[in-house]
Amino acid sequence: MDDDLVFKALADPTRRLLLDALFVQGGRSLGDLEQVVAQRTEMTRFGVAKHLRLLEQADLVVTCKQGREKLHYLNPVPIRLIHDRWIDKYTQHHVTALTDLKRQLEESP
Amino acid sequence: MDDDLVFKALADPTRRLLLDALFVQGGRSLGDLEQVVAQRTEMTRFGVAKHLRLLEQADLVVTCKQGREKLHYLNPVPIRLIHDRWIDKYTQHHVTALTDLKRQLEESP
DNA sequence: AGAATAGGTGACCAAAAGGTCACCTGTCTA
DNA sequence: TAGACAGGTGACCTTTTGGTCACCTATTCT
């Protein structure tokens, strides 16, 4: 597995938007995802397809052909590996406590 | 906090190398880190300094001035937030099992 | 004080990435 | 079978990014 492809794939906001959409619900087609992107930015179908291909090459998205449609699913494994690369098992609880605190502070204004 | 800065910062292999070095041991100066980078690629001090500045702006690295030296430390919080963005609490155990399996398979040839 | 050391700034150039278009393949349906 | 629909490919242009250099500031040591 190539680290570089994963990080490069995550570097673009449109691709992160696609991952967000697939996180909420998997099994979406290109046309479906195109509409999701179109709600935020102006982009043609070709642009979205190109982004999806990069996500697929990075193994962040897995696909499944069904007739003439291609369904996309989020694969969380590479993201977990990023986490494990820089967060030690021993400091993990510590960091979790920090992020939970941060979330609480942001929710209550 | 700006997501985009974090992901852009992680997109470069030299910057990931710097994070790896700081993960092993924190409190390193620019000159120290310059040597780490020089072991792998040919790069001037200016290049390394530029990368460190991006990591600092992304809050992936925090610094502490001590005399004429500037010490760098890894901050794991933004990485944890990436994890939490796409890995649901419920699927977390599932993914952990998968990555552990993957690690075992790669360790035993 | 003066030299050496550690680091910072802005401009500049080459390489890579994002986005679009014309054109093509495969699949479903009337 | 013809046409509409879902998706893929390669070339092209524009913008962003990585890297270096000349030059500057601040701190330490003799």
PDB file of C-alpha atoms (C1' of nucleotides) in Angstrom:
ATOM      1  CA  MET A   1       0.000   0.000   0.000  1.00  0.00           C
ATOM      2  CA  ASP A   2       1.257   3.438  -0.934  1.00  0.00           C
ATOM      3  CA  ASP A   3       1.067   6.068   1.794  1.00  0.00           C
ATOM      4  CA  ASP A   4       1.597   8.895  -0.591  1.00  0.00           C
ATOM      5  CA  LEU A   5      -1.555   8.191  -2.593  1.00  0.00           C
ATOM      6  CA  VAL A   6      -3.651   8.262   0.575  1.00  0.00           C
ATOM      7  CA  PHE A   7      -2.336  11.612   1.815  1.00  0.00           C
ATOM      8  CA  LYS A   8      -2.445  13.210  -1.613  1.00  0.00           C
ATOM      9  CA  ALA A   9      -6.018  11.997  -1.986  1.00  0.00           C
ATOM     10  CA  LEU A  10      -6.999  13.558   1.331  1.00  0.00           C
ATOM     11  CA  ALA A  11      -5.404  16.890   0.447  1.00  0.00           C
ATOM     12  CA  ASP A  12      -8.289  18.114  -1.724  1.00  0.00           C
ATOM     13  CA  PRO A  13     -11.478  19.569  -0.203  1.00  0.00           C
ATOM     14  CA  THR A  14     -13.721  18.120  -2.902  1.00  0.00           C
ATOM     15  CA  ARG A  15     -12.425  14.643  -2.211  1.00  0.00           C
ATOM     16  CA  ARG A  16     -12.981  15.107   1.523  1.00  0.00           C
ATOM     17  CA  LEU A  17     -16.536  16.175   0.737  1.00  0.00           C
ATOM     18  CA  LEU A  18     -16.990  12.945  -1.207  1.00  0.00           C
ATOM     19  CA  LEU A  19     -15.685  10.918   1.731  1.00  0.00           C
ATOM     20  CA  ASP A  20     -18.077  12.783   4.036  1.00  0.00           C
ATOM     21  CA  ALA A  21     -20.985  11.901   1.762  1.00  0.00           C
ATOM     22  CA  LEU A  22     -19.953   8.246   1.640  1.00  0.00           C
ATOM     23  CA  PHE A  23     -19.519   8.230   5.416  1.00  0.00           C
ATOM     24  CA  VAL A  24     -23.148   9.256   5.836  1.00  0.00           C
ATOM     25  CA  GLN A  25     -24.339   6.709   3.314  1.00  0.00           C
ATOM     26  CA  GLY A  26     -22.424   4.267   1.124  1.00  0.00           C
ATOM     27  CA  GLY A  27     -23.442   2.636  -2.139  1.00  0.00           C
ATOM     28  CA  ARG A  28     -23.693   5.848  -4.136  1.00  0.00           C
ATOM     29  CA  SER A  29     -23.224   6.102  -7.895  1.00  0.00           C
ATOM     30  CA  LEU A  30     -21.187   8.721  -9.729  1.00  0.00           C
ATOM     31  CA  GLY A  31     -24.316  10.624 -10.758  1.00  0.00           C
ATOM     32  CA  ASP A  32     -25.486  10.593  -7.163  1.00  0.00           C
ATOM     33  CA  LEU A  33     -22.192  11.959  -5.860  1.00  0.00           C
ATOM     34  CA  GLU A  34     -22.075  14.508  -8.659  1.00  0.00           C
ATOM     35  CA  GLN A  35     -25.245  16.048  -7.268  1.00  0.00           C
ATOM     36  CA  VAL A  36     -23.760  16.171  -3.770  1.00  0.00           C
ATOM     37  CA  VAL A  37     -20.744  18.080  -5.039  1.00  0.00           C
ATOM     38  CA  ALA A  38     -22.868  20.365  -7.213  1.00  0.00           C
ATOM     39  CA  GLN A  39     -24.689  21.620  -4.131  1.00  0.00           C
ATOM     40  CA  ARG A  40     -21.507  23.252  -2.881  1.00  0.00           C
ATOM     41  CA  THR A  41     -19.306  24.018  -5.845  1.00  0.00           C
ATOM     42  CA  GLU A  42     -19.657  24.261  -9.591  1.00  0.00           C
ATOM     43  CA  MET A  43     -17.982  21.240 -11.055  1.00  0.00           C
ATOM     44  CA  THR A  44     -18.600  19.065 -14.068  1.00  0.00           C
ATOM     45  CA  ARG A  45     -19.112  15.307 -13.991  1.00  0.00           C
ATOM     46  CA  PHE A  46     -15.592  14.805 -15.284  1.00  0.00           C
ATOM     47  CA  GLY A  47     -14.063  16.559 -12.329  1.00  0.00           C
ATOM     48  CA  VAL A  48     -15.981  14.424  -9.851  1.00  0.00           C
ATOM     49  CA  ALA A  49     -15.060  11.243 -11.725  1.00  0.00           C
ATOM     50  CA  LYS A  50     -11.397  12.182 -11.621  1.00  0.00           C
ATOM     51  CA  HIS A  51     -11.538  12.770  -7.874  1.00  0.00           C
ATOM     52  CA  LEU A  52     -13.287   9.446  -7.321  1.00  0.00           C
ATOM     53  CA  ARG A  53     -10.627   7.636  -9.297  1.00  0.00           C
ATOM     54  CA  LEU A  54      -7.895   9.081  -7.071  1.00  0.00           C
ATOM     55  CA  LEU A  55      -9.820   8.044  -3.974  1.00  0.00           C
ATOM     56  CA  GLU A  56     -10.166   4.551  -5.385  1.00  0.00           C
ATOM     57  CA  GLN A  57      -6.454   4.300  -6.216  1.00  0.00           C
ATOM     58  CA  ALA A  58      -5.686   5.356  -2.648  1.00  0.00           C
ATOM     59  CA  ASP A  59      -7.968   2.571  -1.396  1.00  0.00           C
ATOM     60  CA  LEU A  60     -10.016   5.108   0.523  1.00  0.00           C
ATOM     61  CA  VAL A  61     -13.025   4.183  -1.605  1.00  0.00           C
ATOM     62  CA  VAL A  62     -13.966   0.721  -2.820  1.00  0.00           C
ATOM     63  CA  THR A  63     -16.378   0.183  -5.683  1.00  0.00           C
ATOM     64  CA  CYS A  64     -18.756  -2.456  -6.929  1.00  0.00           C
ATOM     65  CA  LYS A  65     -20.178  -2.539 -10.438  1.00  0.00           C
ATOM     66  CA  GLN A  66     -23.867  -3.203 -10.670  1.00  0.00           C
ATOM     67  CA  GLY A  67     -25.210  -3.142 -14.185  1.00  0.00           C
ATOM     68  CA  ARG A  68     -24.235   0.158 -15.752  1.00  0.00           C
ATOM     69  CA  GLU A  69     -23.833   1.833 -12.388  1.00  0.00           C
ATOM     70  CA  LYS A  70     -20.731   1.816 -10.198  1.00  0.00           C
ATOM     71  CA  LEU A  71     -21.416   1.979  -6.494  1.00  0.00           C
ATOM     72  CA  HIS A  72     -18.932   3.608  -4.122  1.00  0.00           C
ATOM     73  CA  TYR A  73     -18.198   2.808  -0.486  1.00  0.00           C
ATOM     74  CA  LEU A  74     -15.908   4.388   2.101  1.00  0.00           C
ATOM     75  CA  ASN A  75     -13.012   2.247   3.318  1.00  0.00           C
ATOM     76  CA  PRO A  76     -11.886   3.409   6.770  1.00  0.00           C
ATOM     77  CA  VAL A  77      -8.773   1.211   7.024  1.00  0.00           C
ATOM     78  CA  PRO A  78      -6.210   3.661   5.544  1.00  0.00           C
ATOM     79  CA  ILE A  79      -7.483   6.393   7.860  1.00  0.00           C
ATOM     80  CA  ARG A  80      -7.029   4.162  10.862  1.00  0.00           C
ATOM     81  CA  LEU A  81      -3.460   3.479   9.747  1.00  0.00           C
ATOM     82  CA  ILE A  82      -2.732   7.229   9.653  1.00  0.00           C
ATOM     83  CA  HIS A  83      -3.960   7.450  13.221  1.00  0.00           C
ATOM     84  CA  ASP A  84      -1.783   4.551  14.352  1.00  0.00           C
ATOM     85  CA  ARG A  85       1.282   6.040  12.681  1.00  0.00           C
ATOM     86  CA  TRP A  86       1.531   9.068  14.957  1.00  0.00           C
ATOM     87  CA  ILE A  87      -0.592   8.242  17.968  1.00  0.00           C
ATOM     88  CA  ASP A  88       1.003   5.878  20.398  1.00  0.00           C
ATOM     89  CA  LYS A  89      -1.131   3.325  22.215  1.00  0.00           C
ATOM     90  CA  TYR A  90      -0.026   4.842  25.515  1.00  0.00           C
ATOM     91  CA  THR A  91      -0.902   8.422  24.655  1.00  0.00           C
ATOM     92  CA  GLN A  92      -4.130   7.388  22.942  1.00  0.00           C
ATOM     93  CA  HIS A  93      -6.334   7.748  26.022  1.00  0.00           C
ATOM     94  CA  HIS A  94      -4.737  11.073  26.761  1.00  0.00           C
ATOM     95  CA  VAL A  95      -5.492  12.448  23.301  1.00  0.00           C
ATOM     96  CA  THR A  96      -9.022  11.080  23.342  1.00  0.00           C
ATOM     97  CA  ALA A  97      -9.655  13.003  26.532  1.00  0.00           C
ATOM     98  CA  LEU A  98      -8.310  16.161  24.891  1.00  0.00           C
ATOM     99  CA  THR A  99     -10.450  15.899  21.762  1.00  0.00           C
ATOM    100  CA  ASP A 100     -13.538  15.119  23.833  1.00  0.00           C
ATOM    101  CA  LEU A 101     -12.894  18.218  25.916  1.00  0.00           C
ATOM    102  CA  LYS A 102     -12.397  20.287  22.762  1.00  0.00           C
ATOM    103  CA  ARG A 103     -15.700  19.011  21.388  1.00  0.00           C
ATOM    104  CA  GLN A 104     -17.539  19.874  24.586  1.00  0.00           C
ATOM    105  CA  LEU A 105     -16.135  23.382  24.613  1.00  0.00           C
ATOM    106  CA  GLU A 106     -17.170  24.003  21.012  1.00  0.00           C
ATOM    107  CA  GLU A 107     -20.691  22.677  21.549  1.00  0.00           C
ATOM    108  CA  SER A 108     -21.476  24.893  24.543  1.00  0.00           C
ATOM    109  CA  PRO A 109     -21.000  28.580  23.610  1.00  0.00           C
TER     110      PRO A 109
ATOM    111  CA  MET B   1      -9.118  25.335  13.264  1.00  0.00           C
ATOM    112  CA  ASP B   2      -8.660  24.959   9.550  1.00  0.00           C
ATOM    113  CA  ASP B   3      -8.965  21.431   8.206  1.00  0.00           C
ATOM    114  CA  ASP B   4      -7.445  22.330   4.904  1.00  0.00           C
ATOM    115  CA  LEU B   5      -4.106  23.350   6.384  1.00  0.00           C
ATOM    116  CA  VAL B   6      -3.803  20.026   8.190  1.00  0.00           C
ATOM    117  CA  PHE B   7      -4.463  17.877   5.140  1.00  0.00           C
ATOM    118  CA  LYS B   8      -2.289  19.996   2.866  1.00  0.00           C
ATOM    119  CA  ALA B   9       0.491  19.771   5.435  1.00  0.00           C
ATOM    120  CA  LEU B  10       0.237  15.974   5.536  1.00  0.00           C
ATOM    121  CA  ALA B  11       0.341  15.712   1.742  1.00  0.00           C
ATOM    122  CA  ASP B  12       4.102  16.091   1.452  1.00  0.00           C
ATOM    123  CA  PRO B  13       6.498  13.182   2.141  1.00  0.00           C
ATOM    124  CA  THR B  14       9.193  15.417   3.652  1.00  0.00           C
ATOM    125  CA  ARG B  15       6.721  16.820   6.150  1.00  0.00           C
ATOM    126  CA  ARG B  16       5.575  13.312   7.073  1.00  0.00           C
ATOM    127  CA  LEU B  17       9.207  12.391   7.620  1.00  0.00           C
ATOM    128  CA  LEU B  18       9.510  15.337  10.003  1.00  0.00           C
ATOM    129  CA  LEU B  19       6.437  14.191  11.914  1.00  0.00           C
ATOM    130  CA  ASP B  20       7.906  10.692  12.121  1.00  0.00           C
ATOM    131  CA  ALA B  21      11.116  12.100  13.577  1.00  0.00           C
ATOM    132  CA  LEU B  22       9.199  14.165  16.122  1.00  0.00           C
ATOM    133  CA  PHE B  23       7.062  11.146  16.988  1.00  0.00           C
ATOM    134  CA  VAL B  24      10.202   9.213  17.941  1.00  0.00           C
ATOM    135  CA  GLN B  25      11.579  12.121  19.917  1.00  0.00           C
ATOM    136  CA  GLY B  26      10.272  15.633  20.472  1.00  0.00           C
ATOM    137  CA  GLY B  27      12.121  18.795  21.399  1.00  0.00           C
ATOM    138  CA  ARG B  28      14.261  18.956  18.279  1.00  0.00           C
ATOM    139  CA  SER B  29      15.697  22.127  16.797  1.00  0.00           C
ATOM    140  CA  LEU B  30      15.677  23.124  13.123  1.00  0.00           C
ATOM    141  CA  GLY B  31      19.325  22.161  12.700  1.00  0.00           C
ATOM    142  CA  ASP B  32      18.610  18.815  14.280  1.00  0.00           C
ATOM    143  CA  LEU B  33      15.697  18.110  11.962  1.00  0.00           C
ATOM    144  CA  GLU B  34      17.681  19.344   8.991  1.00  0.00           C
ATOM    145  CA  GLN B  35      20.131  16.506   9.570  1.00  0.00           C
ATOM    146  CA  VAL B  36      17.317  13.965   9.746  1.00  0.00           C
ATOM    147  CA  VAL B  37      15.993  15.085   6.385  1.00  0.00           C
ATOM    148  CA  ALA B  38      19.463  15.241   4.845  1.00  0.00           C
ATOM    149  CA  GLN B  39      19.920  11.520   5.521  1.00  0.00           C
ATOM    150  CA  ARG B  40      17.181  10.711   3.010  1.00  0.00           C
ATOM    151  CA  THR B  41      16.988  13.543   0.502  1.00  0.00           C
ATOM    152  CA  GLU B  42      19.120  16.442  -0.586  1.00  0.00           C
ATOM    153  CA  MET B  43      17.492  19.566   0.771  1.00  0.00           C
ATOM    154  CA  THR B  44      18.757  22.880   2.054  1.00  0.00           C
ATOM    155  CA  ARG B  45      17.989  24.349   5.437  1.00  0.00           C
ATOM    156  CA  PHE B  46      15.507  26.739   3.870  1.00  0.00           C
ATOM    157  CA  GLY B  47      13.411  23.921   2.493  1.00  0.00           C
ATOM    158  CA  VAL B  48      13.176  22.231   5.883  1.00  0.00           C
ATOM    159  CA  ALA B  49      12.331  25.518   7.607  1.00  0.00           C
ATOM    160  CA  LYS B  50       9.538  26.144   5.120  1.00  0.00           C
ATOM    161  CA  HIS B  51       8.063  22.694   5.740  1.00  0.00           C
ATOM    162  CA  LEU B  52       8.227  23.190   9.493  1.00  0.00           C
ATOM    163  CA  ARG B  53       6.394  26.480   9.207  1.00  0.00           C
ATOM    164  CA  LEU B  54       3.534  24.781   7.332  1.00  0.00           C
ATOM    165  CA  LEU B  55       3.354  22.049   9.974  1.00  0.00           C
ATOM    166  CA  GLU B  56       3.225  24.721  12.663  1.00  0.00           C
ATOM    167  CA  GLN B  57       0.471  26.656  10.897  1.00  0.00           C
ATOM    168  CA  ALA B  58      -1.513  23.422  10.667  1.00  0.00           C
ATOM    169  CA  ASP B  59      -1.055  22.947  14.417  1.00  0.00           C
ATOM    170  CA  LEU B  60       0.528  19.558  13.792  1.00  0.00           C
ATOM    171  CA  VAL B  61       3.722  20.847  15.375  1.00  0.00           C
ATOM    172  CA  VAL B  62       4.005  23.140  18.371  1.00  0.00           C
ATOM    173  CA  THR B  63       7.172  25.054  19.155  1.00  0.00           C
ATOM    174  CA  CYS B  64       8.914  26.545  22.131  1.00  0.00           C
ATOM    175  CA  LYS B  65      11.688  29.092  21.897  1.00  0.00           C
ATOM    176  CA  GLN B  66      14.660  28.453  24.107  1.00  0.00           C
ATOM    177  CA  GLY B  67      17.438  30.982  23.690  1.00  0.00           C
ATOM    178  CA  ARG B  68      18.359  31.119  20.041  1.00  0.00           C
ATOM    179  CA  GLU B  69      16.969  27.656  19.408  1.00  0.00           C
ATOM    180  CA  LYS B  70      13.398  26.761  18.559  1.00  0.00           C
ATOM    181  CA  LEU B  71      12.283  23.358  19.778  1.00  0.00           C
ATOM    182  CA  HIS B  72       9.620  21.407  17.907  1.00  0.00           C
ATOM    183  CA  TYR B  73       7.067  18.934  19.263  1.00  0.00           C
ATOM    184  CA  LEU B  74       4.456  16.752  17.595  1.00  0.00           C
ATOM    185  CA  ASN B  75       0.829  17.588  18.375  1.00  0.00           C
ATOM    186  CA  PRO B  76      -1.361  14.514  17.856  1.00  0.00           C
ATOM    187  CA  VAL B  77      -4.737  16.230  18.313  1.00  0.00           C
ATOM    188  CA  PRO B  78      -5.437  17.155  14.650  1.00  0.00           C
ATOM    189  CA  ILE B  79      -4.612  13.590  13.601  1.00  0.00           C
ATOM    190  CA  ARG B  80      -7.059  12.221  16.108  1.00  0.00           C
ATOM    191  CA  LEU B  81      -9.730  14.544  14.703  1.00  0.00           C
ATOM    192  CA  ILE B  82      -9.145  13.169  11.197  1.00  0.00           C
ATOM    193  CA  HIS B  83      -9.721   9.712  12.591  1.00  0.00           C
ATOM    194  CA  ASP B  84     -12.926  10.714  14.316  1.00  0.00           C
ATOM    195  CA  ARG B  85     -14.257  12.389  11.187  1.00  0.00           C
ATOM    196  CA  TRP B  86     -14.600   9.181   9.174  1.00  0.00           C
ATOM    197  CA  ILE B  87     -14.489   6.382  11.697  1.00  0.00           C
ATOM    198  CA  ASP B  88     -17.670   5.892  13.619  1.00  0.00           C
ATOM    199  CA  LYS B  89     -17.506   4.871  17.265  1.00  0.00           C
ATOM    200  CA  TYR B  90     -19.497   1.755  16.418  1.00  0.00           C
ATOM    201  CA  THR B  91     -17.290   0.595  13.567  1.00  0.00           C
ATOM    202  CA  GLN B  92     -14.135   1.509  15.453  1.00  0.00           C
ATOM    203  CA  HIS B  93     -13.627  -1.904  17.060  1.00  0.00           C
ATOM    204  CA  HIS B  94     -14.286  -3.543  13.727  1.00  0.00           C
ATOM    205  CA  VAL B  95     -11.622  -1.490  11.952  1.00  0.00           C
ATOM    206  CA  THR B  96      -9.128  -1.989  14.760  1.00  0.00           C
ATOM    207  CA  ALA B  97      -9.509  -5.741  14.349  1.00  0.00           C
ATOM    208  CA  LEU B  98      -8.902  -5.384  10.608  1.00  0.00           C
ATOM    209  CA  THR B  99      -5.753  -3.303  10.949  1.00  0.00           C
ATOM    210  CA  ASP B 100      -4.386  -5.611  13.640  1.00  0.00           C
ATOM    211  CA  LEU B 101      -4.955  -8.570  11.331  1.00  0.00           C
ATOM    212  CA  LYS B 102      -3.264  -6.724   8.484  1.00  0.00           C
ATOM    213  CA  ARG B 103      -0.259  -6.009  10.707  1.00  0.00           C
ATOM    214  CA  GLN B 104       0.035  -9.644  11.758  1.00  0.00           C
ATOM    215  CA  LEU B 105      -0.089 -10.822   8.168  1.00  0.00           C
ATOM    216  CA  GLU B 106       2.646  -8.409   7.129  1.00  0.00           C
ATOM    217  CA  GLU B 107       4.895  -9.332  10.046  1.00  0.00           C
ATOM    218  CA  SER B 108       4.807 -13.098   9.458  1.00  0.00           C
ATOM    219  CA  PRO B 109       6.021 -13.901   5.923  1.00  0.00           C
TER     220      PRO B 109
ATOM    221  C1'  DA C   1      32.782  44.557  20.664  1.00  0.00           C
ATOM    222  C1'  DG C   2      33.106  41.291  16.990  1.00  0.00           C
ATOM    223  C1'  DA C   3      32.617  36.776  15.012  1.00  0.00           C
ATOM    224  C1'  DA C   4      30.043  32.670  14.762  1.00  0.00           C
ATOM    225  C1'  DT C   5      25.723  30.297  15.269  1.00  0.00           C
ATOM    226  C1'  DA C   6      20.470  29.521  14.881  1.00  0.00           C
ATOM    227  C1'  DG C   7      16.791  30.983  12.599  1.00  0.00           C
ATOM    228  C1'  DG C   8      13.437  34.043   9.561  1.00  0.00           C
ATOM    229  C1'  DT C   9      11.673  36.660   5.108  1.00  0.00           C
ATOM    230  C1'  DG C  10      10.422  37.689   0.331  1.00  0.00           C
ATOM    231  C1'  DA C  11      11.258  36.911  -4.423  1.00  0.00           C
ATOM    232  C1'  DC C  12      11.835  33.755  -7.943  1.00  0.00           C
ATOM    233  C1'  DC C  13      11.629  29.406 -10.956  1.00  0.00           C
ATOM    234  C1'  DA C  14      10.408  24.587 -12.139  1.00  0.00           C
ATOM    235  C1'  DA C  15       7.245  20.797 -11.288  1.00  0.00           C
ATOM    236  C1'  DA C  16       2.757  18.987 -10.095  1.00  0.00           C
ATOM    237  C1'  DA C  17      -2.107  19.213  -9.301  1.00  0.00           C
ATOM    238  C1'  DG C  18      -7.101  20.755 -10.361  1.00  0.00           C
ATOM    239  C1'  DG C  19     -10.501  21.357 -13.900  1.00  0.00           C
ATOM    240  C1'  DT C  20     -12.624  21.138 -18.532  1.00  0.00           C
ATOM    241  C1'  DC C  21     -13.540  19.378 -23.053  1.00  0.00           C
ATOM    242  C1'  DA C  22     -14.101  16.295 -27.161  1.00  0.00           C
ATOM    243  C1'  DC C  23     -14.612  11.683 -27.837  1.00  0.00           C
ATOM    244  C1'  DC C  24     -15.284   6.651 -26.745  1.00  0.00           C
ATOM    245  C1'  DT C  25     -17.291   2.147 -24.439  1.00  0.00           C
ATOM    246  C1'  DG C  26     -20.720  -0.485 -22.273  1.00  0.00           C
ATOM    247  C1'  DT C  27     -25.720  -1.126 -20.613  1.00  0.00           C
ATOM    248  C1'  DC C  28     -30.580  -0.678 -20.352  1.00  0.00           C
ATOM    249  C1'  DT C  29     -35.162   0.173 -22.544  1.00  0.00           C
ATOM    250  C1'  DA C  30     -38.724   1.499 -26.019  1.00  0.00           C
TER     251       DA C  30
ATOM    252  C1'  DT D   1     -32.170  -2.274 -33.393  1.00  0.00           C
ATOM    253  C1'  DA D   2     -31.889   2.560 -32.224  1.00  0.00           C
ATOM    254  C1'  DG D   3     -31.373   5.800 -28.857  1.00  0.00           C
ATOM    255  C1'  DA D   4     -30.834   7.275 -24.211  1.00  0.00           C
ATOM    256  C1'  DC D   5     -28.165   6.730 -20.072  1.00  0.00           C
ATOM    257  C1'  DA D   6     -23.955   5.808 -16.882  1.00  0.00           C
ATOM    258  C1'  DG D   7     -19.413   6.020 -16.983  1.00  0.00           C
ATOM    259  C1'  DG D   8     -14.248   6.152 -18.771  1.00  0.00           C
ATOM    260  C1'  DT D   9      -9.934   8.171 -21.373  1.00  0.00           C
ATOM    261  C1'  DG D  10      -6.336  11.307 -23.006  1.00  0.00           C
ATOM    262  C1'  DA D  11      -5.041  15.927 -24.173  1.00  0.00           C
ATOM    263  C1'  DC D  12      -4.889  20.527 -22.778  1.00  0.00           C
ATOM    264  C1'  DC D  13      -4.641  24.839 -19.882  1.00  0.00           C
ATOM    265  C1'  DT D  14      -4.388  27.288 -15.465  1.00  0.00           C
ATOM    266  C1'  DT D  15      -3.184  27.491 -10.749  1.00  0.00           C
ATOM    267  C1'  DT D  16      -0.790  25.810  -6.817  1.00  0.00           C
ATOM    268  C1'  DT D  17       3.100  23.957  -4.609  1.00  0.00           C
ATOM    269  C1'  DG D  18       8.092  22.588  -3.633  1.00  0.00           C
ATOM    270  C1'  DG D  19      12.659  24.206  -3.527  1.00  0.00           C
ATOM    271  C1'  DT D  20      16.514  27.538  -3.691  1.00  0.00           C
ATOM    272  C1'  DC D  21      18.847  31.843  -3.113  1.00  0.00           C
ATOM    273  C1'  DA D  22      20.292  36.485  -1.381  1.00  0.00           C
ATOM    274  C1'  DC D  23      19.666  39.001   2.547  1.00  0.00           C
ATOM    275  C1'  DC D  24      18.250  40.059   7.392  1.00  0.00           C
ATOM    276  C1'  DT D  25      17.621  39.582  12.813  1.00  0.00           C
ATOM    277  C1'  DA D  26      18.673  37.691  17.287  1.00  0.00           C
ATOM    278  C1'  DT D  27      21.529  35.086  20.542  1.00  0.00           C
ATOM    279  C1'  DT D  28      25.853  33.021  22.233  1.00  0.00           C
ATOM    280  C1'  DC D  29      30.914  32.870  22.981  1.00  0.00           C
ATOM    281  C1'  DT D  30      35.725  34.591  22.854  1.00  0.00           C
TER     282       DT D  30
END
